[in-house]
Coordinates of C-alpha atoms (C1' of nucleotides) in Angstrom, one line a residue:
Chain A
M1272 CA 0.0 0.0 0.0
D1273 CA 2.7 2.4 0.9
V1274 CA 4.3 1.1 -2.3
A1275 CA 1.1 2.1 -4.1
E1276 CA 1.4 5.6 -2.6
R1277 CA 5.0 5.8 -3.7
R1278 CA 3.9 5.2 -7.2
V1279 CA 3.1 8.8 -7.6
P1280 CA 6.5 9.9 -6.5
L1281 CA 6.6 13.7 -6.2
N1282 CA 6.8 15.4 -9.6
R1283 CA 8.6 18.7 -9.5
D1284 CA 5.2 20.1 -10.3
R1285 CA 3.7 18.5 -7.2
V1286 CA 6.5 20.0 -5.1
L1287 CA 5.9 23.5 -6.6
R1288 CA 2.1 23.3 -6.1
A1289 CA 2.4 22.1 -2.6
A1290 CA 4.9 24.9 -1.9
V1291 CA 2.5 27.5 -3.3
E1292 CA -0.4 26.1 -1.3
L1293 CA 1.7 26.0 1.9
A1294 CA 2.9 29.6 1.4
D1295 CA -0.7 30.7 0.8
R1296 CA -1.8 29.0 4.0
T1297 CA 1.0 29.7 6.4
G1298 CA 2.8 32.7 4.9
I1299 CA 6.1 32.8 3.0
D1300 CA 8.2 33.1 6.1
A1301 CA 7.0 29.8 7.4
L1302 CA 7.8 28.1 4.2
S1303 CA 10.9 26.0 4.9
M1304 CA 12.3 23.0 3.1
R1305 CA 11.6 21.0 6.2
N1306 CA 8.0 22.1 6.6
L1307 CA 7.3 21.6 2.9
A1308 CA 8.8 18.1 3.1
Q1309 CA 6.6 17.3 6.1
E1310 CA 3.6 18.5 4.2
L1311 CA 4.4 16.1 1.5
G1312 CA 5.1 13.2 3.9
V1313 CA 8.7 13.0 2.9
V1314 CA 12.1 13.7 4.4
P1315 CA 13.6 17.1 3.7
M1316 CA 16.4 16.0 1.4
A1317 CA 13.9 14.2 -0.9
L1318 CA 12.9 17.6 -2.2
Y1319 CA 16.4 18.2 -3.6
K1320 CA 15.8 15.5 -6.1
H1321 CA 13.3 17.8 -7.8
V1322 CA 14.6 21.3 -7.1
A1323 CA 18.2 22.3 -7.0
N1324 CA 17.8 24.5 -3.9
K1325 CA 15.4 26.8 -2.1
D1326 CA 16.0 29.7 -4.6
E1327 CA 15.0 27.5 -7.5
L1328 CA 12.0 26.4 -5.5
L1329 CA 11.0 30.1 -5.1
D1330 CA 11.6 30.7 -8.8
G1331 CA 9.4 27.8 -9.6
M1332 CA 6.7 29.0 -7.4
V1333 CA 6.8 32.4 -9.0
D1334 CA 6.6 30.8 -12.4
T1335 CA 3.6 28.8 -11.3
V1336 CA 1.5 31.7 -10.2
V1337 CA 2.6 34.0 -13.0
A1338 CA 1.8 31.4 -15.6
A1339 CA -1.7 31.2 -14.1
I1340 CA -2.3 34.8 -15.2
G1341 CA -3.5 33.6 -18.6
T1342 CA -3.5 35.3 -21.9
S1343 CA -7.0 36.6 -22.4
V1344 CA -7.1 39.9 -24.2
A1345 CA -10.1 41.9 -25.3
G1346 CA -9.6 43.2 -28.8
D1347 CA -10.8 46.8 -28.6
G1348 CA -7.5 48.7 -28.9
W1349 CA -4.4 48.8 -26.8
K1350 CA -5.8 50.6 -23.9
T1351 CA -8.5 48.2 -22.9
A1352 CA -6.3 45.3 -23.8
V1353 CA -3.5 46.5 -21.5
R1354 CA -6.0 47.4 -18.8
S1355 CA -7.6 44.0 -18.8
R1356 CA -4.3 42.2 -18.9
I1357 CA -2.9 44.1 -15.9
L1358 CA -6.1 43.8 -13.9
G1359 CA -6.0 40.1 -14.6
A1360 CA -2.5 39.9 -13.4
R1361 CA -3.5 41.8 -10.3
T1362 CA -6.3 39.4 -9.4
A1363 CA -4.0 36.4 -10.0
L1364 CA -1.3 37.8 -7.8
L1365 CA -3.8 38.9 -5.1
R1366 CA -4.5 35.2 -4.5
H1367 CA -0.8 34.8 -3.4
P1368 CA 0.1 37.8 -1.3
W1369 CA 3.7 36.6 -0.9
A1370 CA 4.3 36.6 -4.7
W1371 CA 5.1 40.3 -5.0
R1372 CA 7.8 40.2 -2.4
V1373 CA 9.3 37.0 -3.7
I1374 CA 9.3 38.3 -7.3
D1375 CA 11.4 41.2 -6.6
S1376 CA 13.7 39.4 -4.2
R1377 CA 14.8 37.3 -7.2
T1378 CA 17.8 38.6 -9.1
A1379 CA 17.0 37.1 -12.5
P1380 CA 13.4 37.1 -13.9
T1381 CA 11.9 33.7 -14.6
P1382 CA 10.6 32.7 -18.0
A1383 CA 7.0 33.1 -17.2
V1384 CA 7.6 36.6 -15.9
L1385 CA 9.5 37.4 -19.2
A1386 CA 6.6 36.0 -21.2
Y1387 CA 4.1 38.1 -19.4
L1388 CA 6.3 41.2 -19.9
D1389 CA 6.7 40.3 -23.5
S1390 CA 3.0 40.1 -24.0
I1391 CA 2.4 43.5 -22.4
I1392 CA 5.2 45.0 -24.6
G1393 CA 3.5 43.5 -27.6
L1394 CA 0.3 45.3 -26.8
F1395 CA 2.0 48.7 -26.7
L1396 CA 3.9 48.0 -29.9
A1397 CA 0.8 46.9 -31.7
G1398 CA -0.9 50.1 -30.3
G1399 CA 1.5 52.2 -32.3
F1400 CA 4.1 53.2 -29.7
S1401 CA 7.7 53.2 -30.7
P1402 CA 10.1 50.7 -29.1
D1403 CA 11.6 53.6 -27.2
Q1404 CA 8.3 54.9 -26.0
T1405 CA 7.3 51.4 -25.0
H1406 CA 10.5 51.2 -23.0
H1407 CA 9.6 54.3 -21.1
I1408 CA 6.1 53.0 -20.5
V1409 CA 7.2 49.7 -19.2
H1410 CA 9.5 51.5 -16.7
A1411 CA 6.6 53.7 -15.7
L1412 CA 4.5 50.7 -15.0
G1413 CA 7.2 48.9 -13.1
T1414 CA 8.3 51.7 -10.9
R1415 CA 6.9 52.6 -7.5
M1416 CA 7.4 56.3 -6.8
L1417 CA 7.3 56.0 -3.1
G1418 CA 9.0 53.2 -1.3
Y1419 CA 5.9 51.8 0.4
T1420 CA 2.7 50.2 -0.6
Q1421 CA -0.9 51.1 0.2
E1422 CA -0.8 48.5 3.0
L1423 CA 0.2 51.4 5.2
F1424 CA -3.4 52.0 6.2
N1425 CA -4.3 48.5 7.3
D1426 CA -3.4 49.3 10.9
S1427 CA -6.2 47.1 12.2
P1428 CA -7.8 44.8 9.7
A1429 CA -11.5 45.1 10.6
S1430 CA -11.5 48.1 12.9
S1431 CA -14.7 50.0 13.1
P1432 CA -14.9 53.4 11.4
A1433 CA -15.2 54.9 14.9
A1434 CA -12.0 53.2 16.0
Q1435 CA -10.3 54.3 12.9
R1436 CA -11.3 57.9 13.4
E1437 CA -10.0 57.6 17.0
A1438 CA -6.7 56.3 15.7
A1439 CA -6.5 59.3 13.3
R1440 CA -7.2 61.7 16.1
L1441 CA -4.3 60.1 18.1
M1442 CA -1.8 60.6 15.4
A1443 CA -3.0 64.0 14.5
P1444 CA -0.5 65.9 16.6
A1445 CA 2.5 64.2 15.1
F1446 CA 1.2 63.7 11.5
P1447 CA -1.5 66.3 10.9
N1448 CA -1.8 65.9 7.2
L1449 CA -1.9 62.2 7.4
A1450 CA -4.7 62.5 9.9
I1451 CA -6.7 64.8 7.6
M1452 CA -6.4 62.3 4.7
A1453 CA -7.2 59.3 6.8
L1454 CA -10.3 61.0 8.3
A1455 CA -11.5 61.9 4.9
A1456 CA -11.1 58.3 3.7
A1457 CA -12.8 56.8 6.7
H1458 CA -15.6 59.4 6.2
D1459 CA -16.8 58.5 2.8
E1460 CA -18.7 55.2 3.5
S1461 CA -19.6 54.7 -0.1
S1462 CA -16.8 52.3 -0.7
V1463 CA -16.7 48.7 0.2
V1464 CA -17.0 47.4 3.8
G1465 CA -13.3 47.1 4.5
S1466 CA -10.8 49.7 5.8
G1467 CA -12.7 52.6 4.4
C1468 CA -10.4 52.4 1.4
D1469 CA -11.2 50.3 -1.7
D1470 CA -7.9 49.1 -2.9
Q1471 CA -9.3 47.9 -6.2
F1472 CA -10.6 51.3 -6.9
E1473 CA -7.4 53.0 -6.0
F1474 CA -5.4 50.6 -8.2
E1475 CA -7.7 51.3 -11.2
F1476 CA -7.6 55.0 -10.6
A1477 CA -3.8 55.0 -10.8
L1478 CA -3.8 52.6 -13.7
N1479 CA -6.2 54.8 -15.7
L1480 CA -4.2 57.9 -14.9
L1481 CA -1.1 56.3 -16.3
L1482 CA -2.8 54.9 -19.4
D1483 CA -4.3 58.3 -20.2
G1484 CA -0.9 59.7 -19.8
F1485 CA 0.5 57.2 -22.3
D1486 CA -2.4 58.1 -24.6
H1487 CA -1.4 61.7 -24.7
L1488 CA 2.2 61.0 -25.7
P1489 CA 3.1 62.3 -29.2
R1490 CA 3.1 59.4 -31.5
Chain B
M1169 CA 43.2 51.1 27.4
D1170 CA 40.5 48.6 26.5
V1171 CA 38.7 50.2 29.4
A1172 CA 39.0 53.5 27.6
E1173 CA 37.5 52.0 24.5
R1174 CA 34.7 50.6 26.4
R1175 CA 34.0 54.1 27.7
V1176 CA 32.1 54.8 24.4
P1177 CA 29.9 51.8 24.9
L1178 CA 27.7 51.3 22.0
N1179 CA 24.8 53.7 21.7
R1180 CA 21.8 52.3 20.0
D1181 CA 22.7 54.9 17.3
R1182 CA 26.2 53.4 16.8
V1183 CA 24.6 50.0 16.4
L1184 CA 22.1 51.3 13.8
R1185 CA 24.8 53.2 11.9
A1186 CA 27.1 50.2 11.9
A1187 CA 24.2 48.0 10.7
V1188 CA 23.4 50.4 7.8
E1189 CA 27.1 50.5 6.8
L1190 CA 27.5 46.8 7.0
A1191 CA 24.3 46.2 4.9
D1192 CA 25.6 48.7 2.3
R1193 CA 28.9 47.0 2.1
T1194 CA 28.0 43.3 2.2
G1195 CA 24.3 43.2 1.3
I1196 CA 21.3 42.9 3.4
D1197 CA 21.3 39.1 3.3
A1198 CA 24.7 39.0 4.9
L1199 CA 23.6 41.2 7.8
S1200 CA 23.3 38.9 10.8
M1201 CA 23.4 39.8 14.5
R1202 CA 26.6 37.8 14.7
N1203 CA 28.3 39.6 11.8
L1204 CA 27.2 43.0 13.1
A1205 CA 28.5 42.2 16.6
Q1206 CA 31.8 41.1 15.2
E1207 CA 32.0 44.3 13.2
L1208 CA 31.6 46.2 16.4
G1209 CA 34.1 44.1 18.3
V1210 CA 31.5 42.7 20.6
V1211 CA 29.7 39.5 21.4
P1212 CA 26.4 38.9 19.6
M1213 CA 24.2 39.1 22.7
A1214 CA 25.6 42.5 23.5
L1215 CA 23.5 44.0 20.7
Y1216 CA 20.3 43.0 22.5
K1217 CA 21.0 45.6 25.2
H1218 CA 20.4 48.2 22.5
V1219 CA 17.8 46.7 20.2
A1220 CA 15.0 44.3 21.2
N1221 CA 15.5 41.9 18.3
K1222 CA 16.5 41.8 14.7
D1223 CA 13.1 43.2 13.5
E1224 CA 13.6 46.3 15.6
L1225 CA 17.1 46.6 14.2
L1226 CA 15.7 46.6 10.7
D1227 CA 13.1 49.2 11.7
G1228 CA 15.8 51.3 13.2
M1229 CA 17.9 51.1 10.0
V1230 CA 14.9 52.1 7.9
D1231 CA 14.3 55.0 10.2
T1232 CA 17.9 56.1 9.9
V1233 CA 18.0 56.2 6.2
V1234 CA 14.5 57.7 5.7
A1235 CA 15.3 60.4 8.3
A1236 CA 18.3 61.3 6.1
I1237 CA 16.0 62.3 3.3
G1238 CA 15.8 65.8 4.7
T1239 CA 13.0 68.3 4.4
S1240 CA 14.2 70.7 1.7
V1241 CA 11.4 72.0 -0.4
A1242 CA 11.5 74.5 -3.2
G1243 CA 8.7 77.0 -2.9
D1244 CA 7.4 77.3 -6.5
G1245 CA 4.1 75.4 -6.3
W1246 CA 3.1 71.9 -5.4
K1247 CA 4.4 70.3 -8.5
T1248 CA 8.0 71.3 -8.3
A1249 CA 7.9 70.8 -4.5
V1250 CA 6.7 67.3 -4.8
R1251 CA 9.1 66.5 -7.6
S1252 CA 12.1 67.7 -5.7
R1253 CA 11.0 65.9 -2.6
I1254 CA 10.5 62.6 -4.3
L1255 CA 13.7 62.9 -6.3
G1256 CA 15.5 63.6 -3.1
A1257 CA 14.0 60.6 -1.5
R1258 CA 15.1 58.5 -4.5
T1259 CA 18.7 59.7 -4.3
A1260 CA 18.8 59.0 -0.5
L1261 CA 17.4 55.5 -1.0
L1262 CA 19.7 54.8 -3.9
R1263 CA 22.6 54.9 -1.5
H1264 CA 21.1 52.0 0.3
P1265 CA 19.8 49.5 -2.2
W1266 CA 18.5 47.1 0.4
A1267 CA 16.2 49.8 1.9
W1268 CA 13.3 49.4 -0.5
R1269 CA 13.0 45.7 0.1
V1270 CA 13.3 46.1 3.9
I1271 CA 10.7 48.9 4.0
D1272 CA 8.0 46.8 2.5
S1273 CA 8.9 43.7 4.3
R1274 CA 8.0 45.5 7.5
T1275 CA 4.4 45.2 8.6
A1276 CA 4.0 48.5 10.4
P1277 CA 5.5 51.7 9.0
T1278 CA 8.1 53.4 11.2
P1279 CA 7.8 57.0 12.5
A1280 CA 10.2 58.5 10.0
V1281 CA 8.3 56.8 7.1
L1282 CA 5.1 58.3 8.4
A1283 CA 6.7 61.7 8.8
Y1284 CA 7.9 61.6 5.2
L1285 CA 4.5 60.5 4.0
D1286 CA 2.9 63.3 6.1
S1287 CA 5.1 65.9 4.4
I1288 CA 4.2 64.7 0.9
I1289 CA 0.5 64.7 1.8
G1290 CA 0.9 68.2 3.1
L1291 CA 2.3 69.4 -0.2
F1292 CA -0.7 68.1 -2.1
L1293 CA -3.2 69.5 0.4
A1294 CA -1.5 72.9 0.2
G1295 CA -1.6 72.6 -3.6
G1296 CA -5.4 72.6 -3.4
F1297 CA -6.2 68.9 -3.7
S1298 CA -9.0 67.6 -1.5
P1299 CA -8.2 65.0 1.1
D1300 CA -9.9 62.4 -1.0
Q1301 CA -8.0 63.3 -4.1
T1302 CA -4.8 63.3 -2.1
H1303 CA -5.6 59.8 -0.9
H1304 CA -6.0 58.6 -4.5
I1305 CA -2.8 60.4 -5.4
V1306 CA -0.8 58.8 -2.6
H1307 CA -2.0 55.4 -3.6
A1308 CA -1.0 56.1 -7.2
L1309 CA 2.5 57.1 -6.1
G1310 CA 2.8 54.0 -3.8
T1311 CA 1.5 51.4 -6.2
R1312 CA 3.6 49.5 -8.7
M1313 CA 1.5 48.4 -11.6
L1314 CA 3.6 45.5 -12.7
G1315 CA 5.1 43.2 -10.1
Y1316 CA 8.7 43.8 -11.0
T1317 CA 11.1 46.6 -11.1
Q1318 CA 13.2 47.9 -13.9
E1319 CA 16.1 45.9 -12.6
L1320 CA 14.9 43.3 -15.1
F1321 CA 17.3 44.5 -17.7
N1322 CA 20.5 44.3 -15.6
D1323 CA 21.3 40.9 -16.9
S1324 CA 25.0 41.5 -16.9
P1325 CA 26.1 44.6 -15.1
A1326 CA 28.8 46.0 -17.4
S1327 CA 28.0 44.1 -20.6
S1328 CA 29.1 45.8 -23.8
P1329 CA 26.4 47.1 -26.2
A1330 CA 27.5 44.3 -28.6
A1331 CA 27.0 41.6 -25.9
Q1332 CA 23.7 43.1 -25.0
R1333 CA 22.5 43.1 -28.6
E1334 CA 23.7 39.5 -28.8
A1335 CA 21.6 38.6 -25.7
A1336 CA 18.6 40.3 -27.3
R1337 CA 19.1 38.3 -30.4
L1338 CA 19.2 35.1 -28.3
M1339 CA 15.9 35.7 -26.6
A1340 CA 14.2 37.0 -29.7
P1341 CA 12.6 33.7 -30.6
A1342 CA 11.0 33.2 -27.3
F1343 CA 10.2 36.9 -26.5
P1344 CA 10.1 38.8 -29.7
N1345 CA 8.6 42.0 -28.4
L1346 CA 11.0 42.2 -25.5
A1347 CA 13.8 41.8 -27.9
I1348 CA 12.6 44.6 -30.1
M1349 CA 12.4 46.9 -27.1
A1350 CA 15.7 45.9 -25.7
L1351 CA 17.4 46.4 -29.1
A1352 CA 15.9 49.9 -29.4
A1353 CA 17.2 50.8 -25.9
A1354 CA 20.7 49.5 -26.6
H1355 CA 20.7 51.3 -29.8
D1356 CA 20.3 54.8 -28.6
E1357 CA 23.7 55.5 -27.1
S1358 CA 22.8 59.0 -26.0
S1359 CA 22.1 57.9 -22.5
V1360 CA 24.7 57.3 -19.8
V1361 CA 27.4 54.7 -20.0
G1362 CA 25.6 51.9 -18.2
S1363 CA 23.1 49.3 -19.4
G1364 CA 22.0 51.4 -22.3
C1365 CA 19.1 52.6 -20.1
D1366 CA 19.2 55.7 -17.9
D1367 CA 17.3 54.7 -14.8
Q1368 CA 17.2 58.3 -13.6
F1369 CA 15.6 59.5 -16.8
E1370 CA 13.1 56.7 -16.8
F1371 CA 12.1 57.5 -13.2
E1372 CA 11.6 61.2 -14.0
F1373 CA 9.6 60.3 -17.1
A1374 CA 7.2 58.2 -15.0
L1375 CA 7.1 60.8 -12.2
N1376 CA 6.3 63.7 -14.6
L1377 CA 3.6 61.6 -16.3
L1378 CA 1.9 61.0 -13.0
L1379 CA 2.3 64.6 -11.8
D1380 CA 0.8 65.9 -15.0
G1381 CA -2.0 63.5 -14.6
F1382 CA -2.6 64.8 -11.1
D1383 CA -2.5 68.3 -12.5
H1384 CA -5.4 67.6 -14.9
L1385 CA -7.7 66.3 -12.2
P1386 CA -10.8 68.5 -11.7
R1387 CA -10.3 70.5 -8.6
Chain C
dT1340 C1' 21.3 -12.2 -14.2
dT1341 C1' 23.3 -8.0 -13.6
dG1342 C1' 24.2 -3.5 -13.0
dA1343 C1' 23.0 1.4 -13.7
dC1344 C1' 20.0 4.8 -12.2
dC1345 C1' 16.3 7.1 -9.9
dG1346 C1' 14.0 8.6 -5.9
dG1347 C1' 13.7 8.5 -1.0
dT1348 C1' 16.6 8.2 3.6
dG1349 C1' 19.7 9.5 7.7
dT1350 C1' 23.3 11.8 9.5
dA1351 C1' 25.9 15.8 10.1
dC1352 C1' 27.7 20.6 9.6
dG1353 C1' 27.7 25.4 10.0
dC1354 C1' 24.8 29.2 10.1
dC1355 C1' 20.9 31.8 12.2
dG1356 C1' 18.1 34.4 16.2
dT1357 C1' 17.9 34.7 20.9
dA1358 C1' 16.6 33.0 26.0
dC1359 C1' 19.0 32.8 30.2
dA1360 C1' 22.4 33.0 33.7
dC1361 C1' 26.4 35.4 34.8
dC1362 C1' 30.0 38.9 35.6
dT1363 C1' 31.8 43.5 36.4
dA1364 C1' 32.3 48.3 36.8
dT1365 C1' 29.6 52.5 38.0
dG1366 C1' 27.3 55.8 40.6
dG1367 C1' 23.6 57.2 43.8
dT1368 C1' 22.2 56.5 48.7
dG1369 C1' 22.4 55.2 53.7
Chain D
dC476 C1' 32.8 55.2 53.5
dA477 C1' 30.1 50.9 52.7
dC478 C1' 26.6 49.1 50.0
dC479 C1' 24.0 47.5 46.5
dA480 C1' 21.0 48.4 42.3
dT481 C1' 21.7 48.9 37.7
dA482 C1' 23.7 49.1 32.9
dG483 C1' 26.4 46.9 29.6
dG484 C1' 29.2 43.1 28.0
dT485 C1' 29.9 37.7 28.2
dG486 C1' 29.3 32.6 27.6
dT487 C1' 26.5 28.8 27.0
dA488 C1' 22.9 26.6 24.9
dC489 C1' 18.7 25.5 22.2
dG490 C1' 15.9 24.9 18.3
dG491 C1' 15.4 25.9 13.4
dC492 C1' 17.3 26.7 9.0
dG493 C1' 19.6 25.1 4.2
dT494 C1' 22.0 21.5 2.3
dA495 C1' 26.4 18.3 1.5
dC496 C1' 27.2 13.5 1.4
dA497 C1' 26.9 8.6 1.9
dC498 C1' 23.5 5.2 1.6
dC499 C1' 19.9 2.0 0.0
dG500 C1' 15.9 -0.2 -2.1
dG501 C1' 13.4 -0.9 -6.2
dT502 C1' 12.9 -0.7 -11.6
dC503 C1' 14.4 -1.7 -15.9
dA504 C1' 17.6 -2.2 -20.0
dA505 C1' 21.2 -5.1 -21.6

DNA sequence: TTGACCGGTGTACGCCGTACACCTATGGTG
DNA sequence: CACCATAGGTGTACGGCGTACACCGGTCAA
């Protein structure tokens, strides 16, 4: 019987999928070769028959989730095509919160990442942008102007609006402008339930701003 | 004599500055409590009299470099003020390549980061943007649309243009659009010596695009 | 029948962060 | 002046990490 179980003996793919699942469930920091091995009912060193080392495991995980982005494109011009592609990538990566951090801790991009990038570039070239312009555009899409993400404001995940307003009032003396902004955001209850701040909306706002900017480039 | 040396006995500040310096020199991955202690001529556990644990050390390091951004602002309207502030932050952080990654691996923002953010927000509020608009804007500045940075193209640090063109030709079959773009970038030799791609120029291009976008918001 | 090879095992090494007990000099207080 | 609390540096030890290396049992081609 255990022989029968051994008959499906741990593809590289099974290792990668298990790693992704474990990282999703317990966080990327808790993903160790030992934990992963235990999850698969195997001794740690067995993994090394399928991945060279932990870095290659991480690369493989990235490739797995990036490859899942898919290649659907709506055909109505470059702008909607790019938008749908990027939003699709976002929803795919949102399922694996560790992915962003892992992706840019890697030194060399993985093939799936390059393929995704290539497809985006293709959309801009097909849209009539020059290779140089496309280069600038890709940089603009890949650069973060500030060093930190919007996660700043998730102080307490499900805090009530009242508690949030109270927190704002607390930091008002030290960071008055921040407090003003936070209060305004907590105010407007038209957004989704969460932190008084609809991340999806914010993302699309920024994306549209950039796309419109690209649109106005001389061509 | 060694008593005399012990008379300057390891401020928390000296620990943080040494940590920053060590991370700059050997990379953030090589920064361990043990290495840092050795650098300071002290036993590892001595550090724990000055920082609670390694996470707090990292927070302190972030605070140190972010506090060094400074608060200079040119007075000619919000746009130039924001631009100079952000470019200043960029040059400060470029001196510590590990900082970006450490900053967004932290769960809670440190005081200096909040202060910097507060000052940026203040510039937009003073520029006539509503708190809500400012909120959107800060998100736009803090979000990276693609999951990867521009470091993608640093395959080989000091590769000759010829080598780079050769690399592009190699990947052309698999990633044709990427190759087109890379060739165009390597082409134009007007940029700085480096990788055929002037990161500073790309950054300012993206920044100006966003700032102009903000400028056109109804107000 | 044999022997190569593939995949899983067991042991061991050197690194990491850090808990805990200890030691020693210092400086304020009786 | 005697005393002792305290701050800062030490030494040892533990559990976890990635992984090198030797091993070993099946499977299958020759």
